[in-house]
Coordinates of C-alpha atoms in Angstrom, one line a residue:
Chain A
M1 CA 78.6 -153.3 -138.5
R2 CA 78.9 -153.5 -142.3
N3 CA 81.0 -156.0 -144.1
W4 CA 83.4 -154.1 -146.3
R5 CA 85.2 -155.5 -149.3
F6 CA 89.0 -155.5 -149.5
A7 CA 91.3 -154.8 -152.4
V8 CA 95.0 -154.4 -152.8
N9 CA 96.8 -151.5 -154.5
S10 CA 98.8 -153.2 -157.2
G11 CA 101.5 -150.5 -156.8
F12 CA 102.6 -152.5 -153.7
L13 CA 102.9 -155.8 -155.4
G14 CA 106.0 -155.1 -157.4
K15 CA 109.4 -153.5 -156.7
R16 CA 109.3 -150.9 -154.0
R17 CA 111.9 -148.4 -153.0
D18 CA 112.6 -145.6 -150.6
R19 CA 115.4 -143.1 -150.7
F20 CA 118.0 -145.6 -149.7
T21 CA 116.9 -149.1 -150.5
E22 CA 115.0 -151.3 -152.9
Y23 CA 112.7 -154.0 -151.8
Q24 CA 110.9 -156.9 -153.5
P25 CA 111.4 -158.0 -157.1
D26 CA 109.6 -156.5 -160.2
R27 CA 106.5 -158.5 -161.0
T28 CA 104.5 -158.8 -164.2
L29 CA 100.8 -158.0 -164.3
E30 CA 100.1 -161.8 -164.4
E31 CA 102.2 -162.3 -161.3
K32 CA 100.5 -159.5 -159.5
F33 CA 97.1 -161.0 -160.2
K34 CA 98.3 -164.5 -159.2
L35 CA 99.7 -163.1 -155.9
T36 CA 96.5 -161.2 -155.2
R37 CA 94.4 -164.3 -155.8
Q38 CA 96.3 -166.1 -153.1
I39 CA 95.5 -163.6 -150.3
E40 CA 92.5 -164.6 -148.3
G41 CA 89.7 -162.0 -148.0
I42 CA 90.9 -160.0 -151.0
E43 CA 88.3 -159.6 -153.7
G44 CA 89.7 -156.7 -155.7
I45 CA 92.8 -155.2 -157.2
E46 CA 93.3 -151.5 -157.7
L47 CA 95.3 -151.1 -160.9
K48 CA 97.8 -148.4 -161.7
Y49 CA 97.7 -146.3 -164.8
P50 CA 99.8 -146.2 -166.9
L51 CA 102.0 -149.0 -165.5
D52 CA 99.4 -151.8 -165.3
L53 CA 97.2 -150.7 -168.1
K54 CA 99.3 -150.7 -171.2
D55 CA 97.4 -153.7 -172.5
I56 CA 93.8 -153.3 -171.6
P57 CA 92.5 -156.6 -173.1
L58 CA 95.1 -158.4 -170.9
A59 CA 93.9 -156.6 -167.8
K60 CA 90.3 -157.5 -168.7
R61 CA 91.2 -161.1 -169.3
L62 CA 93.1 -161.4 -166.0
L63 CA 90.1 -159.8 -164.1
D64 CA 87.8 -162.4 -165.8
D65 CA 90.1 -165.3 -165.2
T66 CA 90.8 -164.6 -161.5
G67 CA 87.3 -163.3 -160.7
L68 CA 88.9 -160.2 -159.1
I69 CA 87.2 -156.9 -159.3
C70 CA 88.9 -153.6 -160.1
P71 CA 87.4 -151.1 -157.7
A72 CA 89.5 -148.2 -158.8
V73 CA 92.1 -147.1 -161.4
N74 CA 94.9 -145.3 -159.7
V75 CA 96.5 -142.7 -161.9
D76 CA 100.1 -141.7 -161.5
I77 CA 100.6 -138.0 -162.4
K78 CA 103.9 -137.4 -160.9
D79 CA 106.4 -138.5 -163.5
A80 CA 109.2 -135.9 -163.3
A81 CA 109.8 -136.2 -167.0
Y82 CA 106.6 -134.3 -167.6
F83 CA 105.5 -132.9 -164.2
C84 CA 108.7 -131.5 -162.8
Y85 CA 106.9 -128.2 -162.1
G86 CA 103.5 -129.5 -161.2
A87 CA 100.7 -131.4 -163.1
L88 CA 97.2 -130.2 -162.4
S89 CA 98.5 -126.8 -161.2
A90 CA 101.4 -126.5 -163.6
R91 CA 102.0 -123.1 -165.2
S92 CA 102.8 -125.0 -168.5
A93 CA 99.6 -125.8 -170.4
E94 CA 101.3 -128.8 -171.9
A95 CA 101.9 -130.4 -168.5
R96 CA 98.4 -129.6 -167.3
N97 CA 96.8 -131.0 -170.5
R98 CA 98.8 -134.1 -170.2
A99 CA 97.6 -134.7 -166.6
I100 CA 94.0 -133.9 -167.6
S101 CA 94.1 -136.3 -170.6
M102 CA 95.7 -139.0 -168.5
L103 CA 92.9 -138.8 -166.0
Q104 CA 90.2 -138.6 -168.7
E105 CA 91.7 -141.7 -170.5
S106 CA 91.7 -143.4 -167.1
M107 CA 88.0 -142.7 -166.7
D108 CA 87.3 -144.4 -170.0
I109 CA 89.5 -147.4 -169.0
A110 CA 87.7 -147.5 -165.6
A111 CA 84.4 -147.7 -167.4
E112 CA 85.7 -150.5 -169.6
L113 CA 87.0 -152.5 -166.6
G114 CA 83.7 -152.0 -164.7
A115 CA 85.4 -149.8 -162.1
G116 CA 83.3 -146.8 -161.3
L117 CA 86.2 -144.9 -159.9
V118 CA 89.5 -143.2 -160.8
T119 CA 91.8 -142.1 -157.9
T120 CA 94.9 -140.0 -158.0
C121 CA 97.2 -138.5 -155.4
P122 CA 98.5 -135.2 -157.0
L123 CA 102.0 -135.4 -155.6
A124 CA 103.7 -133.4 -158.4
D125 CA 101.6 -130.4 -157.3
G126 CA 103.7 -129.1 -154.4
Y127 CA 106.7 -127.1 -153.5
D128 CA 109.8 -127.1 -151.2
Y129 CA 110.7 -123.5 -150.4
P130 CA 108.9 -120.3 -149.5
F131 CA 108.6 -117.9 -152.5
Q132 CA 108.7 -120.9 -154.9
V133 CA 105.1 -120.9 -156.0
D134 CA 102.4 -118.3 -156.6
Y135 CA 99.8 -120.0 -154.5
T136 CA 96.9 -117.9 -155.9
S137 CA 97.4 -118.8 -159.5
A138 CA 98.5 -122.3 -158.8
W139 CA 95.4 -123.1 -156.9
G140 CA 93.3 -121.5 -159.6
R141 CA 94.8 -123.8 -162.2
F142 CA 94.5 -126.8 -159.9
I143 CA 90.8 -126.3 -159.5
E144 CA 90.2 -125.6 -163.2
S145 CA 92.0 -128.7 -164.2
V146 CA 90.1 -130.9 -161.8
K147 CA 86.8 -129.4 -163.1
E148 CA 87.9 -130.2 -166.6
V149 CA 88.5 -133.8 -165.6
V150 CA 85.3 -134.5 -163.8
S151 CA 83.2 -132.7 -166.5
Y152 CA 84.5 -135.2 -169.0
R153 CA 82.0 -137.9 -168.0
N154 CA 79.6 -138.0 -165.1
D155 CA 79.2 -141.8 -164.8
I156 CA 82.8 -142.2 -163.4
K157 CA 83.9 -140.7 -160.1
L158 CA 87.2 -139.1 -159.4
A159 CA 88.6 -139.5 -155.9
L160 CA 91.4 -137.1 -154.9
E161 CA 93.9 -138.5 -152.4
F162 CA 95.4 -135.9 -150.1
Q163 CA 98.9 -136.2 -148.6
P164 CA 100.7 -133.6 -146.6
H165 CA 104.2 -134.0 -148.1
E166 CA 106.5 -136.1 -150.2
P167 CA 108.2 -135.9 -152.6
H168 CA 107.9 -132.2 -152.0
A169 CA 108.1 -130.7 -148.5
K170 CA 104.6 -129.4 -149.0
I171 CA 101.9 -130.9 -151.2
M172 CA 99.1 -128.5 -152.2
L173 CA 96.3 -131.0 -151.5
S174 CA 97.6 -131.7 -148.0
N175 CA 94.5 -132.3 -145.9
V176 CA 90.8 -133.1 -145.8
G177 CA 89.8 -129.5 -145.6
K178 CA 91.5 -128.7 -148.9
V179 CA 89.8 -131.6 -150.6
L180 CA 86.4 -130.4 -149.4
H181 CA 87.4 -126.9 -150.7
V182 CA 88.2 -128.3 -154.1
C183 CA 84.9 -130.2 -154.2
A184 CA 82.9 -127.1 -153.2
E185 CA 84.7 -125.0 -155.8
V186 CA 84.2 -127.5 -158.6
G187 CA 80.7 -128.3 -157.6
L188 CA 80.2 -131.5 -159.4
P189 CA 78.8 -134.7 -157.7
N190 CA 81.3 -137.1 -159.2
L191 CA 84.3 -135.5 -157.4
G192 CA 85.2 -136.7 -153.9
A193 CA 88.0 -138.1 -151.8
N194 CA 90.1 -141.2 -151.4
L195 CA 90.8 -141.1 -147.7
D196 CA 94.3 -142.7 -147.1
V197 CA 94.3 -143.3 -143.4
G198 CA 98.0 -143.0 -143.1
H199 CA 98.1 -139.7 -145.0
S200 CA 95.4 -138.5 -142.6
F201 CA 97.5 -139.4 -139.6
A202 CA 100.6 -137.8 -141.3
A203 CA 98.5 -134.6 -141.7
G204 CA 97.8 -134.6 -137.9
E205 CA 94.1 -135.6 -138.3
S206 CA 91.8 -138.0 -136.7
P207 CA 90.8 -140.1 -139.7
A208 CA 87.3 -140.7 -138.2
E209 CA 86.7 -137.0 -138.1
S210 CA 87.9 -136.6 -141.7
A211 CA 85.7 -139.5 -142.8
A212 CA 82.7 -137.9 -141.1
L213 CA 83.4 -134.5 -142.7
L214 CA 83.7 -136.1 -146.2
A215 CA 80.6 -138.3 -145.7
R216 CA 78.5 -135.3 -144.6
K217 CA 79.1 -133.8 -148.1
G218 CA 78.7 -137.1 -150.0
R219 CA 82.4 -137.0 -150.9
L220 CA 83.8 -140.2 -149.2
F221 CA 84.4 -142.4 -152.3
Y222 CA 87.2 -144.7 -151.3
I223 CA 89.6 -145.6 -148.5
H224 CA 93.2 -146.6 -148.5
T225 CA 94.0 -148.6 -145.4
N226 CA 97.3 -148.4 -143.6
D227 CA 98.9 -146.9 -140.5
N228 CA 102.0 -145.0 -139.5
T229 CA 103.8 -143.5 -136.5
G230 CA 102.0 -140.1 -136.9
E231 CA 105.2 -138.0 -136.8
G232 CA 104.8 -137.2 -140.5
G233 CA 106.4 -140.2 -142.2
D234 CA 104.0 -142.1 -144.6
W235 CA 105.3 -145.5 -143.6
D236 CA 102.4 -147.6 -145.0
M237 CA 102.3 -149.9 -142.1
I238 CA 99.8 -152.6 -141.3
S239 CA 96.5 -151.0 -140.2
G240 CA 96.0 -150.8 -136.4
T241 CA 99.6 -151.6 -135.5
V242 CA 100.2 -148.1 -134.2
H243 CA 96.9 -146.2 -133.9
F244 CA 94.7 -149.0 -132.6
W245 CA 92.0 -146.9 -130.9
H246 CA 91.9 -144.4 -133.8
W247 CA 91.4 -147.2 -136.2
L248 CA 88.5 -148.5 -134.1
E249 CA 87.0 -145.1 -134.1
L250 CA 87.4 -144.8 -137.8
L251 CA 85.7 -148.2 -138.5
F252 CA 82.9 -147.3 -136.1
T253 CA 82.4 -144.0 -137.8
L254 CA 82.5 -145.5 -141.3
D255 CA 79.7 -147.8 -140.2
R256 CA 77.7 -144.9 -138.8
V257 CA 78.0 -142.7 -141.9
G258 CA 77.1 -145.6 -144.1
Y259 CA 80.3 -146.0 -146.1
E260 CA 79.7 -148.6 -148.7
G261 CA 82.9 -148.3 -150.7
W262 CA 86.0 -150.5 -150.8
F263 CA 89.0 -150.8 -148.5
G264 CA 92.0 -150.6 -150.7
G265 CA 95.1 -151.9 -149.0
D266 CA 98.1 -149.5 -149.2
V267 CA 100.7 -151.4 -147.2
T268 CA 104.4 -151.8 -147.9
S269 CA 105.9 -155.2 -147.6
K270 CA 109.6 -154.4 -147.2
H271 CA 111.1 -157.6 -145.7
I272 CA 108.0 -159.7 -145.5
G273 CA 106.3 -160.6 -148.8
P274 CA 103.3 -158.6 -150.1
A275 CA 101.0 -161.5 -149.6
E276 CA 101.8 -161.7 -145.9
A277 CA 101.6 -158.0 -145.5
F278 CA 98.2 -157.7 -147.2
D279 CA 96.8 -160.8 -145.5
M280 CA 97.7 -159.3 -142.1
N281 CA 96.4 -155.9 -143.0
T282 CA 93.0 -157.4 -144.0
R283 CA 92.8 -159.7 -140.9
M284 CA 93.7 -156.8 -138.6
I285 CA 90.8 -154.7 -140.0
Q286 CA 88.4 -157.7 -139.9
R287 CA 89.3 -158.4 -136.3
M288 CA 88.8 -154.7 -135.4
V289 CA 85.4 -154.9 -137.1
K290 CA 84.6 -158.0 -135.1
F291 CA 85.6 -156.4 -131.9
L292 CA 83.3 -153.4 -132.6
K293 CA 80.4 -155.9 -133.3
R294 CA 81.1 -157.5 -130.0
A295 CA 81.2 -154.2 -128.2
G296 CA 78.1 -153.1 -129.9
P297 CA 78.0 -150.0 -132.1
G298 CA 74.7 -149.0 -130.5
E299 CA 76.2 -148.9 -127.0
I300 CA 79.3 -146.9 -128.2
D301 CA 76.9 -144.5 -130.0
R302 CA 74.9 -144.1 -126.7
L303 CA 78.1 -143.3 -124.8
L304 CA 79.2 -140.8 -127.6
Q305 CA 76.0 -138.8 -127.2
K306 CA 77.0 -137.8 -123.6
D307 CA 79.2 -134.9 -122.7
G308 CA 82.1 -135.8 -120.4
N309 CA 81.9 -139.4 -121.6
I310 CA 85.5 -140.3 -121.9
A311 CA 86.1 -142.3 -118.6
E312 CA 82.9 -144.2 -119.1
T313 CA 83.6 -144.9 -122.8
F314 CA 87.1 -146.2 -122.2
D315 CA 86.0 -148.2 -119.2
Y316 CA 83.5 -149.9 -121.4
L317 CA 85.7 -150.4 -124.4
S318 CA 88.7 -151.7 -122.4
Q319 CA 86.5 -154.1 -120.6
C320 CA 85.2 -155.4 -123.9
L321 CA 88.8 -155.7 -125.2
I322 CA 90.6 -157.1 -122.2
R323 CA 88.4 -159.6 -120.5
G324 CA 88.9 -160.6 -116.9
V325 CA 91.1 -157.6 -115.8
Chain B
M1 CA 137.2 -120.7 -141.2
N2 CA 135.8 -124.1 -141.8
K3 CA 136.3 -125.6 -145.3
L4 CA 133.4 -126.7 -147.4
A5 CA 132.8 -130.2 -148.9
I6 CA 130.0 -131.7 -150.9
I7 CA 129.1 -135.3 -150.3
T8 CA 129.6 -137.0 -153.7
A9 CA 126.3 -138.9 -153.5
F10 CA 124.5 -135.6 -153.9
L11 CA 126.4 -134.8 -157.1
G12 CA 124.9 -137.7 -159.1
S13 CA 121.3 -138.9 -159.3
V14 CA 119.3 -138.5 -156.0
K15 CA 116.2 -140.5 -155.2
N16 CA 113.2 -140.6 -153.0
R17 CA 110.4 -143.1 -152.8
Y18 CA 108.7 -141.7 -156.0
M19 CA 111.3 -139.9 -158.1
T20 CA 114.8 -139.9 -159.4
Y21 CA 116.3 -136.5 -160.0
Q22 CA 119.4 -135.5 -162.0
G23 CA 121.4 -138.1 -163.9
D24 CA 123.8 -140.8 -162.9
R25 CA 127.3 -139.4 -163.1
T26 CA 130.7 -140.9 -163.0
L27 CA 133.2 -140.0 -160.3
K28 CA 135.1 -137.8 -162.7
E29 CA 131.9 -136.0 -163.7
K30 CA 131.2 -135.4 -160.0
F31 CA 134.6 -133.9 -159.5
Q32 CA 134.0 -131.7 -162.6
M33 CA 130.6 -130.6 -161.2
A34 CA 132.1 -129.8 -157.8
S35 CA 134.9 -127.8 -159.4
K36 CA 132.4 -125.5 -161.0
V37 CA 131.2 -124.4 -157.5
D38 CA 133.3 -121.6 -156.3
G39 CA 134.2 -121.9 -152.6
I40 CA 134.1 -125.7 -152.4
D41 CA 137.3 -127.0 -150.9
G42 CA 136.8 -130.7 -151.1
L43 CA 134.5 -133.7 -151.1
E44 CA 133.1 -136.2 -148.6
L45 CA 133.7 -139.5 -150.5
C46 CA 131.3 -142.4 -150.3
Y47 CA 132.5 -145.9 -149.5
P48 CA 132.4 -148.3 -151.4
A49 CA 131.0 -146.4 -154.5
D50 CA 133.9 -144.0 -155.0
F51 CA 136.6 -146.5 -154.1
E52 CA 136.6 -148.8 -157.1
D53 CA 139.9 -147.5 -158.2
L54 CA 141.9 -145.9 -155.4
K55 CA 144.7 -144.8 -157.7
K56 CA 142.4 -142.9 -160.0
L57 CA 140.6 -141.4 -157.1
K58 CA 143.9 -140.0 -155.8
E59 CA 144.7 -138.6 -159.2
L60 CA 141.4 -136.9 -159.3
L61 CA 141.9 -135.4 -155.9
K62 CA 145.2 -134.1 -156.9
Q63 CA 144.1 -132.8 -160.3
Y64 CA 141.2 -130.8 -158.8
N65 CA 143.1 -129.9 -155.7
F66 CA 140.3 -131.2 -153.5
G67 CA 140.6 -132.2 -149.8
V68 CA 138.6 -135.0 -148.3
S69 CA 136.5 -134.0 -145.3
A70 CA 135.5 -137.6 -144.5
I71 CA 134.7 -141.0 -145.9
N72 CA 131.0 -141.8 -145.8
F73 CA 130.7 -145.5 -145.1
R74 CA 127.4 -146.9 -146.3
S75 CA 125.9 -149.1 -143.6
R76 CA 123.0 -150.0 -145.7
R77 CA 123.1 -151.6 -149.1
T78 CA 120.4 -152.9 -151.4
G79 CA 120.4 -156.7 -151.4
K80 CA 122.2 -157.3 -148.1
W81 CA 122.2 -156.3 -144.4
W82 CA 118.5 -156.4 -144.6
R83 CA 117.9 -156.3 -140.9
G84 CA 120.7 -154.0 -140.0
S85 CA 124.4 -154.3 -140.3
F86 CA 126.1 -153.6 -137.0
T87 CA 122.9 -154.7 -135.1
S88 CA 122.2 -157.7 -137.4
E89 CA 121.3 -160.9 -135.6
S90 CA 123.7 -162.6 -137.8
L91 CA 127.3 -162.9 -136.5
S92 CA 128.7 -163.2 -140.0
E93 CA 126.9 -160.0 -141.1
R94 CA 128.3 -158.1 -138.1
Q95 CA 131.7 -159.4 -138.8
E96 CA 131.4 -158.4 -142.5
F97 CA 130.5 -154.9 -141.3
I98 CA 133.6 -154.7 -139.1
D99 CA 135.8 -155.9 -141.9
E100 CA 134.4 -153.4 -144.3
V101 CA 134.6 -150.5 -141.9
R102 CA 138.3 -151.4 -141.3
R103 CA 138.9 -151.4 -145.0
A104 CA 137.2 -148.0 -145.3
M105 CA 139.4 -146.7 -142.4
D106 CA 142.5 -147.9 -144.2
A107 CA 141.4 -146.2 -147.4
A108 CA 140.8 -143.0 -145.5
V109 CA 144.3 -143.0 -144.1
E110 CA 145.6 -143.6 -147.7
L111 CA 143.9 -140.3 -148.6
D112 CA 145.3 -138.6 -145.5
C113 CA 141.8 -138.3 -144.1
Y114 CA 141.3 -139.4 -140.5
R115 CA 137.6 -139.4 -140.3
I116 CA 134.9 -141.9 -141.4
T117 CA 131.3 -141.3 -140.9
T118 CA 128.3 -143.6 -141.1
C119 CA 124.6 -142.9 -141.0
P120 CA 123.1 -146.1 -139.5
L121 CA 119.7 -145.8 -141.3
N122 CA 118.7 -149.4 -141.6
D123 CA 119.7 -150.3 -138.1
G124 CA 116.4 -149.8 -136.4
S125 CA 112.8 -151.1 -136.5
D126 CA 109.5 -150.5 -138.1
Y127 CA 107.1 -152.1 -135.6
L128 CA 106.9 -152.6 -131.9
F129 CA 108.3 -155.9 -130.7
E130 CA 110.3 -156.2 -133.8
M131 CA 113.8 -155.5 -132.4
N132 CA 115.4 -156.7 -129.2
Y133 CA 116.9 -153.4 -128.0
I134 CA 119.0 -154.9 -125.3
K135 CA 120.8 -157.1 -127.8
A136 CA 120.9 -154.4 -130.5
Y137 CA 122.9 -152.0 -128.3
D138 CA 125.2 -154.8 -127.3
Y139 CA 125.8 -155.7 -130.9
A140 CA 126.4 -152.1 -131.8
A141 CA 128.9 -151.7 -128.9
E142 CA 130.8 -154.9 -130.0
T143 CA 131.0 -153.9 -133.7
F144 CA 131.9 -150.2 -133.2
S145 CA 134.4 -151.2 -130.5
A146 CA 136.1 -153.6 -132.9
A147 CA 136.1 -151.0 -135.7
C148 CA 137.4 -148.2 -133.5
A149 CA 140.2 -150.3 -132.1
H150 CA 141.5 -151.0 -135.7
N151 CA 143.1 -147.5 -135.8
T152 CA 142.6 -145.1 -132.9
N153 CA 143.9 -142.2 -135.1
V154 CA 140.9 -142.5 -137.3
R155 CA 137.7 -140.9 -135.8
V156 CA 134.6 -142.9 -136.4
C157 CA 131.4 -140.8 -136.5
I158 CA 127.8 -141.9 -136.1
E159 CA 125.4 -139.6 -137.9
Y160 CA 122.2 -140.0 -136.0
K161 CA 118.7 -139.7 -137.6
E162 CA 115.3 -140.4 -136.1
S163 CA 113.8 -142.4 -139.0
D164 CA 113.9 -143.4 -142.7
P165 CA 114.0 -146.0 -144.0
R166 CA 113.0 -147.4 -140.6
T167 CA 110.2 -145.8 -138.8
R168 CA 112.7 -145.6 -135.9
C169 CA 116.4 -145.8 -136.3
L170 CA 118.5 -147.0 -133.3
F171 CA 120.4 -143.7 -133.0
G172 CA 117.7 -141.1 -133.3
N173 CA 119.0 -138.0 -131.6
A174 CA 122.1 -136.3 -130.1
G175 CA 121.4 -137.6 -126.6
E176 CA 121.0 -141.2 -127.5
T177 CA 124.2 -141.1 -129.7
A178 CA 126.3 -139.2 -127.1
S179 CA 125.2 -141.6 -124.4
F180 CA 126.1 -144.6 -126.6
C181 CA 129.5 -143.3 -127.4
Q182 CA 130.3 -142.5 -123.8
W183 CA 129.3 -145.9 -122.3
M184 CA 130.9 -147.7 -125.2
G185 CA 134.0 -145.8 -124.3
A186 CA 136.3 -145.6 -127.3
E187 CA 137.6 -142.1 -127.5
N188 CA 137.7 -142.1 -131.3
L189 CA 133.9 -142.8 -131.5
G190 CA 131.8 -139.7 -131.9
V191 CA 129.0 -138.0 -133.8
T192 CA 128.5 -136.5 -137.2
F193 CA 126.1 -133.7 -136.3
D194 CA 123.8 -133.3 -139.3
V195 CA 121.8 -130.1 -138.7
G196 CA 118.9 -131.3 -140.7
H197 CA 118.6 -134.5 -138.7
A198 CA 118.8 -132.5 -135.5
L199 CA 115.9 -130.3 -136.7
Y200 CA 113.9 -133.4 -137.8
A201 CA 114.5 -134.8 -134.3
G202 CA 113.0 -131.7 -132.8
E203 CA 116.3 -130.4 -131.5
R204 CA 117.8 -126.9 -131.2
P205 CA 120.9 -127.3 -133.2
A206 CA 123.1 -125.0 -131.0
Q207 CA 122.0 -126.9 -127.9
S208 CA 122.8 -130.3 -129.4
A209 CA 126.2 -129.0 -130.7
V210 CA 127.1 -127.9 -127.1
L211 CA 125.9 -131.2 -125.6
L212 CA 128.0 -133.2 -128.1
A213 CA 131.0 -131.0 -127.5
K214 CA 130.8 -131.3 -123.8
A215 CA 130.6 -135.1 -124.2
K216 CA 133.8 -134.7 -126.4
R217 CA 131.8 -136.3 -129.3
L218 CA 131.3 -133.4 -131.7
F219 CA 133.5 -134.8 -134.5
Y220 CA 132.0 -133.4 -137.7
V221 CA 129.2 -131.2 -139.0
H222 CA 126.8 -131.6 -141.9
L223 CA 124.8 -128.6 -143.0
N224 CA 121.3 -128.7 -144.5
D225 CA 117.8 -127.5 -143.6
N226 CA 114.2 -128.8 -143.5
D227 CA 110.8 -128.0 -142.3
G228 CA 111.2 -130.1 -139.2
R229 CA 108.8 -132.8 -140.4
W230 CA 111.1 -134.8 -142.7
D231 CA 114.7 -134.9 -143.8
W232 CA 114.4 -132.8 -147.0
D233 CA 118.1 -131.9 -147.3
M234 CA 117.3 -128.3 -148.2
L235 CA 119.4 -125.1 -148.6
P236 CA 120.8 -124.0 -145.2
G237 CA 118.7 -121.2 -143.8
A238 CA 115.7 -121.8 -146.0
Y239 CA 113.6 -122.5 -143.0
H240 CA 115.7 -122.1 -139.9
M241 CA 117.8 -118.9 -140.4
W242 CA 118.2 -118.0 -136.8
E243 CA 118.8 -121.6 -135.7
F244 CA 121.8 -121.7 -138.1
I245 CA 123.1 -118.4 -136.7
E246 CA 122.7 -119.5 -133.1
M247 CA 124.5 -122.8 -134.0
F248 CA 127.4 -121.0 -135.8
Y249 CA 127.7 -118.7 -132.8
Y250 CA 128.3 -121.7 -130.5
L251 CA 130.4 -123.7 -132.9
R252 CA 132.9 -120.8 -133.0
Q253 CA 133.0 -120.8 -129.2
L254 CA 133.4 -124.6 -129.1
G255 CA 136.4 -124.4 -131.3
Y256 CA 134.9 -126.0 -134.4
N257 CA 136.7 -123.4 -136.5
D258 CA 139.4 -125.1 -138.5
D259 CA 137.5 -128.1 -139.7
W260 CA 135.0 -129.0 -142.4
Y261 CA 131.3 -128.6 -143.1
G262 CA 129.9 -131.4 -145.2
F263 CA 126.9 -130.6 -147.3
D264 CA 124.1 -133.0 -148.0
V265 CA 121.6 -130.9 -150.0
F266 CA 119.2 -132.5 -152.4
P267 CA 119.3 -130.9 -155.9
K268 CA 115.9 -132.0 -157.2
E269 CA 114.7 -130.2 -160.3
I270 CA 117.2 -127.4 -159.7
D271 CA 120.6 -127.8 -161.4
T272 CA 123.2 -129.5 -159.2
V273 CA 125.9 -126.8 -159.6
D274 CA 123.4 -124.0 -159.1
T275 CA 122.1 -125.7 -155.9
F276 CA 125.6 -125.9 -154.4
K277 CA 126.5 -122.4 -155.4
A278 CA 123.5 -121.3 -153.4
V279 CA 124.6 -123.6 -150.5
V280 CA 128.0 -121.9 -150.4
A281 CA 126.6 -118.4 -150.7
L282 CA 124.0 -119.0 -148.0
T283 CA 126.5 -120.7 -145.6
R284 CA 129.0 -117.9 -145.9
K285 CA 126.2 -115.3 -145.5
L286 CA 124.9 -117.0 -142.4
E287 CA 128.4 -117.0 -141.0
A288 CA 128.9 -113.3 -141.8
L289 CA 125.6 -112.6 -140.0
T290 CA 126.9 -114.6 -137.0
D291 CA 130.1 -112.5 -137.0
R292 CA 128.0 -109.3 -136.6
I293 CA 127.0 -110.5 -133.2
D294 CA 129.2 -108.6 -130.7
R295 CA 130.3 -111.4 -128.3
K296 CA 130.6 -109.2 -125.3
K297 CA 127.2 -107.8 -125.8
M298 CA 125.7 -111.2 -126.5
E299 CA 127.3 -112.6 -123.3
K300 CA 125.6 -109.8 -121.4
L301 CA 122.3 -110.4 -123.1
L302 CA 122.6 -114.1 -122.3
N303 CA 123.2 -113.3 -118.7
E304 CA 120.1 -111.2 -118.6
R305 CA 118.0 -113.8 -120.4
N306 CA 115.6 -111.2 -121.6
P307 CA 114.3 -112.0 -125.1
S308 CA 112.6 -108.6 -125.4
K309 CA 116.2 -107.1 -125.5
T310 CA 117.9 -110.0 -127.3
M311 CA 115.6 -110.4 -130.2
P312 CA 115.5 -106.7 -131.2
Y313 CA 119.3 -106.7 -130.9
L314 CA 119.5 -109.7 -133.3
Y315 CA 117.2 -108.1 -135.8
S316 CA 119.2 -104.8 -135.6
L317 CA 122.0 -106.8 -137.2
I318 CA 120.3 -107.6 -140.5

């Protein structure tokens, strides 16, 4: 089993809110770095654009001072002030160009910060009602916009993060298949996916299968780690607290397909502090990796190659997990 | 015919995890907005937000000739009641909840409204082994019992919802809530039946309405729609046209005819007044469609239980 590196998504280090409640205080960039530095096992911080990157020299200095690495710049293209009717797919050229420029600027910033990757979750590109959007032209614009972004420079990758819904009832880029479709349409090697494990559960997928599909096409660039109840809510829970076996399957698969990217933590802290939430998220994943090492990926792989394997596989795995029963 | 009310919280800025839509509006501005929507008869008022100045509130109600369908008591607040209000482990927090509900009940009576409703969103849990369910139900019974005893003429309604902001709320569906009301025992404790929440919980709205009525707990109805995956608070009938018609059909039979419908519909990027104009038009349209159903014929069809006859009949009405 590989040893992956862990980062936190800085978006979870400041004030959080849901429809009803606000959690945690606002924190400055300095405070976010300080907090991240205290979490064992965390080597990186995924920075938000524009929020965290208004002062690039400051971000660079903080990265130098703390020794943290920025594995990805996470670009927010959902501000309703500009993207009320979509961003990458918007009918308005002004809105589209704004989203494209923001992503291109972020690519330059990523290069400056030594991050090879820009990631974005295109949440403004969605709809609520039937007959609200002309899907044919909206998808055409979406793909053209993405193409324009990734054509800008080929030394920085763009990872699209799919999500089935929220804030709209339907998000256009809602599942792994659509990401692969966009990659195929655009046809450039620096376009791929940020597989958010919770979004994959919310979309009704087995994340291990989604990871395998993306990896087959060389499109698995980044992973956001978290969990949820699987009923559709993107709860950003601690990894493995709900879908324990699915998480093991994902980690096993990531090892098999040779995933060498980062694990970006995408976990909400609500009542416990962010440090505690990210610490537990990292430890849960590390322990699951350790368990797989103990069980032996070779043996699991051998069992996987047999038809009708499920009884034998779970007999083996459960014996490894629960000793003496 | 049921009267129509807008929940005031939906007349100002509305939020989700990522966005804020529309602007903050004063109470007066909310009244003005609602008055621009033809067919709106009143408001569901939010407690404590709308009750800073009771005298002024009364004046506004009089000035705009609005009725009050219910007082919506906020059981979750930013900055307090972090781990639930009526299920909080803290005795003082539970007592505070009881005191506040009593004040809200008194305020309701002042406005000649005999119904308060609360959606216990934050009383629930995110993770397994987070909440002691045995104690939580006991606390809920104690607190609601104390609140209901304060004034038995005021009906106290629990608006169930499966999740959000908790991954699982304590009162998630019609059955759980009806059961709680029944074993808790107070006759003035019942249910606000939010159609969107029922759909989100995987229910058939008509069936839940009947169950609640049979349990004598169908106290109030909120109308909105969603895609069944989340509580989007959408225009009634946008997704579930026939579900609404089936529900209206039964509500008439159950005698929910001379009461109120409260609307919680989310005006995102669409203008608030336009949104509620559409809400009124769609609601009345769905009711009109329901009225086209010949009751005698439908009774016969229901006896036959043959969808190959019933469905074509329904479609012959549109």
